[in-house]
mmCIF file with all atom_site columns, C-alpha atoms and ligand atoms in Angstrom:
data_model
loop_
_atom_site.group_PDB
_atom_site.id
_atom_site.type_symbol
_atom_site.label_atom_id
_atom_site.label_alt_id
_atom_site.label_comp_id
_atom_site.label_asym_id
_atom_site.label_entity_id
_atom_site.label_seq_id
_atom_site.pdbx_PDB_ins_code
_atom_site.Cartn_x
_atom_site.Cartn_y
_atom_site.Cartn_z
_atom_site.occupancy
_atom_site.B_iso_or_equiv
_atom_site.pdbx_formal_charge
_atom_site.auth_seq_id
_atom_site.auth_comp_id
_atom_site.auth_asym_id
_atom_site.auth_atom_id
_atom_site.pdbx_PDB_model_num
ATOM   1   C  CA  . MET A 1 1   ? 9.278   17.267  11.519  1.00 90.00 ? 1   MET A CA  1
ATOM   2   C  CA  . LYS A 1 2   ? 9.915   16.276  15.134  1.00 90.00 ? 2   LYS A CA  1
ATOM   3   C  CA  . SER A 1 3   ? 8.867   12.636  15.242  1.00 97.00 ? 3   SER A CA  1
ATOM   4   C  CA  . LYS A 1 4   ? 11.487  10.201  13.903  1.00 97.00 ? 4   LYS A CA  1
ATOM   5   C  CA  . LYS A 1 5   ? 8.815   7.531   13.739  1.00 98.00 ? 5   LYS A CA  1
ATOM   6   C  CA  . LEU A 1 6   ? 6.768   9.733   11.402  1.00 98.00 ? 6   LEU A CA  1
ATOM   7   C  CA  . VAL A 1 7   ? 9.819   10.571  9.240   1.00 98.00 ? 7   VAL A CA  1
ATOM   8   C  CA  . ASP A 1 8   ? 10.510  6.829   8.890   1.00 98.00 ? 8   ASP A CA  1
ATOM   9   C  CA  . ALA A 1 9   ? 6.866   6.209   8.005   1.00 98.00 ? 9   ALA A CA  1
ATOM   10  C  CA  . PHE A 1 10  ? 6.943   8.946   5.332   1.00 98.00 ? 10  PHE A CA  1
ATOM   11  C  CA  . ASN A 1 11  ? 10.103  7.405   3.874   1.00 98.00 ? 11  ASN A CA  1
ATOM   12  C  CA  . GLY A 1 12  ? 8.381   4.033   3.860   1.00 98.00 ? 12  GLY A CA  1
ATOM   13  C  CA  . GLN A 1 13  ? 5.443   5.509   1.964   1.00 98.00 ? 13  GLN A CA  1
ATOM   14  C  CA  . ILE A 1 14  ? 7.734   7.234   -0.566  1.00 98.00 ? 14  ILE A CA  1
ATOM   15  C  CA  . GLN A 1 15  ? 9.282   3.810   -1.185  1.00 98.00 ? 15  GLN A CA  1
ATOM   16  C  CA  . PHE A 1 16  ? 5.825   2.232   -1.511  1.00 98.00 ? 16  PHE A CA  1
ATOM   17  C  CA  . GLU A 1 17  ? 4.611   4.847   -4.013  1.00 98.00 ? 17  GLU A CA  1
ATOM   18  C  CA  . ILE A 1 18  ? 7.684   4.232   -6.195  1.00 98.00 ? 18  ILE A CA  1
ATOM   19  C  CA  . HIS A 1 19  ? 7.096   0.487   -5.820  1.00 98.00 ? 19  HIS A CA  1
ATOM   20  C  CA  . SER A 1 20  ? 3.499   1.119   -6.936  1.00 98.00 ? 20  SER A CA  1
ATOM   21  C  CA  . ALA A 1 21  ? 4.837   2.931   -10.008 1.00 98.00 ? 21  ALA A CA  1
ATOM   22  C  CA  . LEU A 1 22  ? 6.934   -0.154  -10.862 1.00 98.00 ? 22  LEU A CA  1
ATOM   23  C  CA  . ILE A 1 23  ? 3.912   -2.428  -10.447 1.00 98.00 ? 23  ILE A CA  1
ATOM   24  C  CA  . TYR A 1 24  ? 1.921   -0.311  -12.921 1.00 98.00 ? 24  TYR A CA  1
ATOM   25  C  CA  . LYS A 1 25  ? 4.834   -0.097  -15.361 1.00 98.00 ? 25  LYS A CA  1
ATOM   26  C  CA  . ALA A 1 26  ? 4.995   -3.916  -15.337 1.00 98.00 ? 26  ALA A CA  1
ATOM   27  C  CA  . MET A 1 27  ? 1.230   -3.986  -15.988 1.00 98.00 ? 27  MET A CA  1
ATOM   28  C  CA  . GLN A 1 28  ? 1.759   -1.583  -18.896 1.00 98.00 ? 28  GLN A CA  1
ATOM   29  C  CA  . ALA A 1 29  ? 4.419   -3.947  -20.258 1.00 98.00 ? 29  ALA A CA  1
ATOM   30  C  CA  . TYR A 1 30  ? 1.898   -6.831  -20.137 1.00 98.00 ? 30  TYR A CA  1
ATOM   31  C  CA  . PHE A 1 31  ? -0.695  -4.808  -22.077 1.00 98.00 ? 31  PHE A CA  1
ATOM   32  C  CA  . GLU A 1 32  ? 1.896   -3.638  -24.625 1.00 98.00 ? 32  GLU A CA  1
ATOM   33  C  CA  . ALA A 1 33  ? 2.832   -7.289  -25.239 1.00 98.00 ? 33  ALA A CA  1
ATOM   34  C  CA  . GLU A 1 34  ? -0.826  -8.346  -25.487 1.00 98.00 ? 34  GLU A CA  1
ATOM   35  C  CA  . ASP A 1 35  ? -1.685  -5.538  -27.960 1.00 98.00 ? 35  ASP A CA  1
ATOM   36  C  CA  . PHE A 1 36  ? -4.031  -3.539  -25.742 1.00 98.00 ? 36  PHE A CA  1
ATOM   37  C  CA  . PRO A 1 37  ? -2.608  -0.034  -26.337 1.00 98.00 ? 37  PRO A CA  1
ATOM   38  C  CA  . GLY A 1 38  ? -5.415  1.748   -24.475 1.00 98.00 ? 38  GLY A CA  1
ATOM   39  C  CA  . MET A 1 39  ? -4.970  -0.317  -21.316 1.00 98.00 ? 39  MET A CA  1
ATOM   40  C  CA  . ALA A 1 40  ? -1.198  0.133   -21.672 1.00 98.00 ? 40  ALA A CA  1
ATOM   41  C  CA  . ASN A 1 41  ? -1.790  3.889   -21.815 1.00 98.00 ? 41  ASN A CA  1
ATOM   42  C  CA  . TRP A 1 42  ? -3.963  3.763   -18.685 1.00 98.00 ? 42  TRP A CA  1
ATOM   43  C  CA  . MET A 1 43  ? -1.214  1.929   -16.814 1.00 98.00 ? 43  MET A CA  1
ATOM   44  C  CA  . ASN A 1 44  ? 1.440   4.350   -18.035 1.00 98.00 ? 44  ASN A CA  1
ATOM   45  C  CA  . ILE A 1 45  ? -0.621  7.262   -16.682 1.00 98.00 ? 45  ILE A CA  1
ATOM   46  C  CA  . GLN A 1 46  ? -1.025  5.363   -13.416 1.00 98.00 ? 46  GLN A CA  1
ATOM   47  C  CA  . TYR A 1 47  ? 2.770   4.878   -13.315 1.00 98.00 ? 47  TYR A CA  1
ATOM   48  C  CA  . GLN A 1 48  ? 3.250   8.640   -13.712 1.00 98.00 ? 48  GLN A CA  1
ATOM   49  C  CA  . GLU A 1 49  ? 0.646   9.335   -11.026 1.00 97.00 ? 49  GLU A CA  1
ATOM   50  C  CA  . GLU A 1 50  ? 2.429   7.083   -8.550  1.00 98.00 ? 50  GLU A CA  1
ATOM   51  C  CA  . LEU A 1 51  ? 5.732   8.826   -9.193  1.00 98.00 ? 51  LEU A CA  1
ATOM   52  C  CA  . SER A 1 52  ? 3.988   12.151  -8.605  1.00 97.00 ? 52  SER A CA  1
ATOM   53  C  CA  . HIS A 1 53  ? 2.607   10.807  -5.305  1.00 98.00 ? 53  HIS A CA  1
ATOM   54  C  CA  . ALA A 1 54  ? 6.138   9.843   -4.250  1.00 98.00 ? 54  ALA A CA  1
ATOM   55  C  CA  . GLU A 1 55  ? 7.369   13.282  -5.284  1.00 97.00 ? 55  GLU A CA  1
ATOM   56  C  CA  . LYS A 1 56  ? 4.627   15.012  -3.305  1.00 97.00 ? 56  LYS A CA  1
ATOM   57  C  CA  . LEU A 1 57  ? 5.588   13.105  -0.129  1.00 98.00 ? 57  LEU A CA  1
ATOM   58  C  CA  . PHE A 1 58  ? 9.314   13.611  -0.799  1.00 98.00 ? 58  PHE A CA  1
ATOM   59  C  CA  . SER A 1 59  ? 8.905   17.388  -1.257  1.00 98.00 ? 59  SER A CA  1
ATOM   60  C  CA  . TYR A 1 60  ? 6.784   17.654  1.868   1.00 98.00 ? 60  TYR A CA  1
ATOM   61  C  CA  . LEU A 1 61  ? 9.252   15.652  3.948   1.00 98.00 ? 61  LEU A CA  1
ATOM   62  C  CA  . CYS A 1 62  ? 12.214  17.789  2.820   1.00 98.00 ? 62  CYS A CA  1
ATOM   63  C  CA  . GLU A 1 63  ? 10.326  21.057  3.371   1.00 98.00 ? 63  GLU A CA  1
ATOM   64  C  CA  . ALA A 1 64  ? 9.212   19.941  6.811   1.00 98.00 ? 64  ALA A CA  1
ATOM   65  C  CA  . GLY A 1 65  ? 12.814  19.268  7.821   1.00 97.00 ? 65  GLY A CA  1
ATOM   66  C  CA  . GLY A 1 66  ? 12.673  15.461  7.712   1.00 97.00 ? 66  GLY A CA  1
ATOM   67  C  CA  . ARG A 1 67  ? 15.546  13.468  6.207   1.00 97.00 ? 67  ARG A CA  1
ATOM   68  C  CA  . ALA A 1 68  ? 14.272  11.791  3.040   1.00 98.00 ? 68  ALA A CA  1
ATOM   69  C  CA  . LYS A 1 69  ? 15.890  8.497   2.044   1.00 97.00 ? 69  LYS A CA  1
ATOM   70  C  CA  . MET A 1 70  ? 15.636  6.145   -0.926  1.00 97.00 ? 70  MET A CA  1
ATOM   71  C  CA  . LEU A 1 71  ? 14.952  2.586   0.193   1.00 96.00 ? 71  LEU A CA  1
ATOM   72  C  CA  . ALA A 1 72  ? 15.297  -0.712  -1.703  1.00 93.00 ? 72  ALA A CA  1
ATOM   73  C  CA  . MET A 1 73  ? 12.423  -1.856  -3.920  1.00 90.00 ? 73  MET A CA  1
ATOM   74  C  CA  . ASP A 1 74  ? 11.008  -5.351  -4.440  1.00 94.00 ? 74  ASP A CA  1
ATOM   75  C  CA  . GLU A 1 75  ? 10.576  -6.670  -7.984  1.00 97.00 ? 75  GLU A CA  1
ATOM   76  C  CA  . PRO A 1 76  ? 6.981   -6.178  -9.180  1.00 97.00 ? 76  PRO A CA  1
ATOM   77  C  CA  . CYS A 1 77  ? 4.849   -8.987  -10.616 1.00 98.00 ? 77  CYS A CA  1
ATOM   78  C  CA  . ASN A 1 78  ? 5.464   -9.319  -14.366 1.00 97.00 ? 78  ASN A CA  1
ATOM   79  C  CA  . ASP A 1 79  ? 3.127   -12.245 -15.130 1.00 97.00 ? 79  ASP A CA  1
ATOM   80  C  CA  . TYR A 1 80  ? -0.588  -11.888 -15.767 1.00 98.00 ? 80  TYR A CA  1
ATOM   81  C  CA  . SER A 1 81  ? -3.087  -13.981 -17.657 1.00 97.00 ? 81  SER A CA  1
ATOM   82  C  CA  . SER A 1 82  ? -5.926  -11.574 -18.540 1.00 97.00 ? 82  SER A CA  1
ATOM   83  C  CA  . PRO A 1 83  ? -6.925  -7.881  -18.416 1.00 97.00 ? 83  PRO A CA  1
ATOM   84  C  CA  . LEU A 1 84  ? -9.379  -8.694  -15.615 1.00 97.00 ? 84  LEU A CA  1
ATOM   85  C  CA  . GLU A 1 85  ? -6.624  -10.280 -13.531 1.00 98.00 ? 85  GLU A CA  1
ATOM   86  C  CA  . VAL A 1 86  ? -4.464  -7.171  -14.005 1.00 98.00 ? 86  VAL A CA  1
ATOM   87  C  CA  . PHE A 1 87  ? -7.148  -4.713  -12.915 1.00 98.00 ? 87  PHE A CA  1
ATOM   88  C  CA  . GLU A 1 88  ? -8.156  -6.911  -9.981  1.00 98.00 ? 88  GLU A CA  1
ATOM   89  C  CA  . ALA A 1 89  ? -4.501  -6.862  -8.888  1.00 98.00 ? 89  ALA A CA  1
ATOM   90  C  CA  . ALA A 1 90  ? -4.471  -3.069  -9.326  1.00 98.00 ? 90  ALA A CA  1
ATOM   91  C  CA  . LEU A 1 91  ? -7.562  -2.676  -7.100  1.00 98.00 ? 91  LEU A CA  1
ATOM   92  C  CA  . ALA A 1 92  ? -6.131  -5.016  -4.452  1.00 98.00 ? 92  ALA A CA  1
ATOM   93  C  CA  . HIS A 1 93  ? -2.932  -2.970  -4.496  1.00 98.00 ? 93  HIS A CA  1
ATOM   94  C  CA  . GLU A 1 94  ? -4.817  0.316   -4.095  1.00 98.00 ? 94  GLU A CA  1
ATOM   95  C  CA  . GLN A 1 95  ? -6.675  -1.145  -1.111  1.00 98.00 ? 95  GLN A CA  1
ATOM   96  C  CA  . ILE A 1 96  ? -3.286  -1.838  0.493   1.00 98.00 ? 96  ILE A CA  1
ATOM   97  C  CA  . VAL A 1 97  ? -2.206  1.752   -0.256  1.00 98.00 ? 97  VAL A CA  1
ATOM   98  C  CA  . THR A 1 98  ? -5.391  3.081   1.358   1.00 98.00 ? 98  THR A CA  1
ATOM   99  C  CA  . GLY A 1 99  ? -4.683  1.093   4.523   1.00 98.00 ? 99  GLY A CA  1
ATOM   100 C  CA  . ARG A 1 100 ? -1.116  2.421   4.622   1.00 98.00 ? 100 ARG A CA  1
ATOM   101 C  CA  . ILE A 1 101 ? -2.244  6.039   4.191   1.00 98.00 ? 101 ILE A CA  1
ATOM   102 C  CA  . ASP A 1 102 ? -4.827  5.564   6.946   1.00 98.00 ? 102 ASP A CA  1
ATOM   103 C  CA  . ARG A 1 103 ? -2.129  4.239   9.306   1.00 98.00 ? 103 ARG A CA  1
ATOM   104 C  CA  . LEU A 1 104 ? 0.177   7.116   8.371   1.00 98.00 ? 104 LEU A CA  1
ATOM   105 C  CA  . MET A 1 105 ? -2.585  9.594   9.214   1.00 98.00 ? 105 MET A CA  1
ATOM   106 C  CA  . GLU A 1 106 ? -3.199  7.847   12.543  1.00 98.00 ? 106 GLU A CA  1
ATOM   107 C  CA  . LEU A 1 107 ? 0.499   8.150   13.369  1.00 98.00 ? 107 LEU A CA  1
ATOM   108 C  CA  . ALA A 1 108 ? 0.531   11.866  12.421  1.00 98.00 ? 108 ALA A CA  1
ATOM   109 C  CA  . GLN A 1 109 ? -2.464  12.344  14.744  1.00 98.00 ? 109 GLN A CA  1
ATOM   110 C  CA  . GLU A 1 110 ? -0.759  10.381  17.517  1.00 98.00 ? 110 GLU A CA  1
ATOM   111 C  CA  . VAL A 1 111 ? 2.369   12.586  17.409  1.00 98.00 ? 111 VAL A CA  1
ATOM   112 C  CA  . LYS A 1 112 ? 0.210   15.711  16.944  1.00 98.00 ? 112 LYS A CA  1
ATOM   113 C  CA  . ASP A 1 113 ? 1.874   16.743  13.681  1.00 98.00 ? 113 ASP A CA  1
ATOM   114 C  CA  . HIS A 1 114 ? -0.862  18.943  12.218  1.00 98.00 ? 114 HIS A CA  1
ATOM   115 C  CA  . ALA A 1 115 ? 1.011   19.947  9.057   1.00 98.00 ? 115 ALA A CA  1
ATOM   116 C  CA  . ALA A 1 116 ? 1.652   16.299  8.184   1.00 98.00 ? 116 ALA A CA  1
ATOM   117 C  CA  . GLN A 1 117 ? -2.058  15.616  8.670   1.00 98.00 ? 117 GLN A CA  1
ATOM   118 C  CA  . ILE A 1 118 ? -2.905  18.347  6.138   1.00 98.00 ? 118 ILE A CA  1
ATOM   119 C  CA  . CYS A 1 119 ? -0.457  16.812  3.640   1.00 98.00 ? 119 CYS A CA  1
ATOM   120 C  CA  . LEU A 1 120 ? -1.958  13.347  4.196   1.00 98.00 ? 120 LEU A CA  1
ATOM   121 C  CA  . GLN A 1 121 ? -5.513  14.604  3.808   1.00 98.00 ? 121 GLN A CA  1
ATOM   122 C  CA  . TRP A 1 122 ? -4.856  14.962  0.062   1.00 98.00 ? 122 TRP A CA  1
ATOM   123 C  CA  . PHE A 1 123 ? -3.819  11.299  -0.125  1.00 98.00 ? 123 PHE A CA  1
ATOM   124 C  CA  . ILE A 1 124 ? -6.904  10.130  1.748   1.00 98.00 ? 124 ILE A CA  1
ATOM   125 C  CA  . THR A 1 125 ? -9.129  11.817  -0.829  1.00 97.00 ? 125 THR A CA  1
ATOM   126 C  CA  . GLU A 1 126 ? -6.951  10.576  -3.690  1.00 96.00 ? 126 GLU A CA  1
ATOM   127 C  CA  . GLN A 1 127 ? -7.323  6.965   -2.533  1.00 97.00 ? 127 GLN A CA  1
ATOM   128 C  CA  . ILE A 1 128 ? -11.105 7.150   -2.903  1.00 97.00 ? 128 ILE A CA  1
ATOM   129 C  CA  . GLU A 1 129 ? -10.580 8.005   -6.577  1.00 95.00 ? 129 GLU A CA  1
ATOM   130 C  CA  . GLU A 1 130 ? -7.823  5.407   -7.027  1.00 95.00 ? 130 GLU A CA  1
ATOM   131 C  CA  . GLU A 1 131 ? -10.043 2.574   -5.799  1.00 98.00 ? 131 GLU A CA  1
ATOM   132 C  CA  . ALA A 1 132 ? -13.102 3.828   -7.689  1.00 98.00 ? 132 ALA A CA  1
ATOM   133 C  CA  . ASN A 1 133 ? -11.195 4.033   -11.008 1.00 96.00 ? 133 ASN A CA  1
ATOM   134 C  CA  . ALA A 1 134 ? -9.923  0.459   -10.848 1.00 98.00 ? 134 ALA A CA  1
ATOM   135 C  CA  . GLY A 1 135 ? -13.278 -0.800  -9.524  1.00 98.00 ? 135 GLY A CA  1
ATOM   136 C  CA  . LEU A 1 136 ? -15.211 0.701   -12.449 1.00 98.00 ? 136 LEU A CA  1
ATOM   137 C  CA  . ILE A 1 137 ? -12.912 -0.875  -15.034 1.00 98.00 ? 137 ILE A CA  1
ATOM   138 C  CA  . ILE A 1 138 ? -13.279 -4.263  -13.297 1.00 98.00 ? 138 ILE A CA  1
ATOM   139 C  CA  . LYS A 1 139 ? -17.077 -3.937  -13.539 1.00 98.00 ? 139 LYS A CA  1
ATOM   140 C  CA  . LYS A 1 140 ? -16.865 -3.235  -17.261 1.00 98.00 ? 140 LYS A CA  1
ATOM   141 C  CA  . LEU A 1 141 ? -14.430 -6.104  -17.842 1.00 98.00 ? 141 LEU A CA  1
ATOM   142 C  CA  . LYS A 1 142 ? -16.784 -8.475  -16.022 1.00 98.00 ? 142 LYS A CA  1
ATOM   143 C  CA  . MET A 1 143 ? -19.694 -7.222  -18.147 1.00 97.00 ? 143 MET A CA  1
ATOM   144 C  CA  . VAL A 1 144 ? -17.957 -8.153  -21.396 1.00 96.00 ? 144 VAL A CA  1
ATOM   145 C  CA  . GLU A 1 145 ? -16.787 -11.534 -20.028 1.00 90.00 ? 145 GLU A CA  1
ATOM   146 C  CA  . GLY A 1 146 ? -13.680 -11.653 -22.204 1.00 87.00 ? 146 GLY A CA  1
ATOM   147 C  CA  . ASP A 1 147 ? -15.605 -10.940 -25.437 1.00 95.00 ? 147 ASP A CA  1
ATOM   148 C  CA  . GLY A 1 148 ? -13.172 -9.544  -28.026 1.00 95.00 ? 148 GLY A CA  1
ATOM   149 C  CA  . ARG A 1 149 ? -15.392 -6.706  -29.233 1.00 97.00 ? 149 ARG A CA  1
ATOM   150 C  CA  . GLY A 1 150 ? -16.143 -5.601  -25.678 1.00 97.00 ? 150 GLY A CA  1
ATOM   151 C  CA  . LEU A 1 151 ? -12.465 -5.674  -24.736 1.00 98.00 ? 151 LEU A CA  1
ATOM   152 C  CA  . LEU A 1 152 ? -11.669 -3.568  -27.784 1.00 98.00 ? 152 LEU A CA  1
ATOM   153 C  CA  . MET A 1 153 ? -14.224 -0.953  -26.744 1.00 98.00 ? 153 MET A CA  1
ATOM   154 C  CA  . ILE A 1 154 ? -12.820 -0.780  -23.201 1.00 98.00 ? 154 ILE A CA  1
ATOM   155 C  CA  . ASP A 1 155 ? -9.309  -0.547  -24.625 1.00 98.00 ? 155 ASP A CA  1
ATOM   156 C  CA  . GLN A 1 156 ? -10.339 2.383   -26.829 1.00 98.00 ? 156 GLN A CA  1
ATOM   157 C  CA  . GLU A 1 157 ? -11.931 4.139   -23.866 1.00 98.00 ? 157 GLU A CA  1
ATOM   158 C  CA  . LEU A 1 158 ? -8.811  3.755   -21.708 1.00 98.00 ? 158 LEU A CA  1
ATOM   159 C  CA  . ALA A 1 159 ? -6.666  5.178   -24.510 1.00 98.00 ? 159 ALA A CA  1
ATOM   160 C  CA  . GLY A 1 160 ? -8.177  8.573   -23.673 1.00 97.00 ? 160 GLY A CA  1
ATOM   161 C  CA  . ARG A 1 161 ? -6.720  8.836   -20.175 1.00 97.00 ? 161 ARG A CA  1
ATOM   162 C  CA  . VAL A 1 162 ? -4.252  11.700  -19.754 1.00 97.00 ? 162 VAL A CA  1
ATOM   163 C  CA  . PHE A 1 163 ? -1.836  12.570  -16.982 1.00 96.00 ? 163 PHE A CA  1
ATOM   164 C  CA  . VAL A 1 164 ? -2.919  15.468  -14.805 1.00 92.00 ? 164 VAL A CA  1
ATOM   165 C  CA  . PRO A 1 165 ? -0.010  16.707  -12.669 1.00 86.00 ? 165 PRO A CA  1
ATOM   166 C  CA  . THR A 1 166 ? -0.469  16.531  -8.899  1.00 78.00 ? 166 THR A CA  1
ATOM   167 C  CA  . VAL A 1 167 ? -0.763  19.967  -7.308  1.00 68.00 ? 167 VAL A CA  1
HETATM 168 FE FE1 . FEO B 2 .   ? -0.293  6.384   -4.876  1.00 85.58 ? 1   FEO B FE1 1
HETATM 169 FE FE2 . FEO B 2 .   ? -2.256  4.557   -6.326  1.00 85.58 ? 1   FEO B FE2 1
HETATM 170 O  O1  . FEO B 2 .   ? -1.705  5.300   -4.747  1.00 85.58 ? 1   FEO B O1  1
#
């Protein structure tokens, strides 16, 4: 990878994906404490997905001859007051990720790194799914308006999520 600016930006995104994993692990911890095992499962799968995103970028960067680096992480939020608040925070976070991926793609285009653009294409598609997943759960949570039985049903549904390794 010839552009140092692009290598730095990839390293920044690797850091951000690992930071995302920590955010979701903290959300899992909230749901474990609040006795929502299905939502905790969903967040644990999301945690694993984020680590796999970081790994995908890391592997690409190393293969492409860029110097990968581990950068310092900020502490994630550990305090939430409701399932709806958690999923709204998750959607807001994914919207930030989408913006970052878009800027990374723009930089790859600017420096004419075609291989990096192909790698980033996967992330652009993935972000559509990431936002849609969180958005759908928010809709359902708003429908039940905090009703216990409704929350239980959503929790049971989210218990079924499984981790599918990134290819
Ligand atoms: Fe790696 Fe949820 O974006």
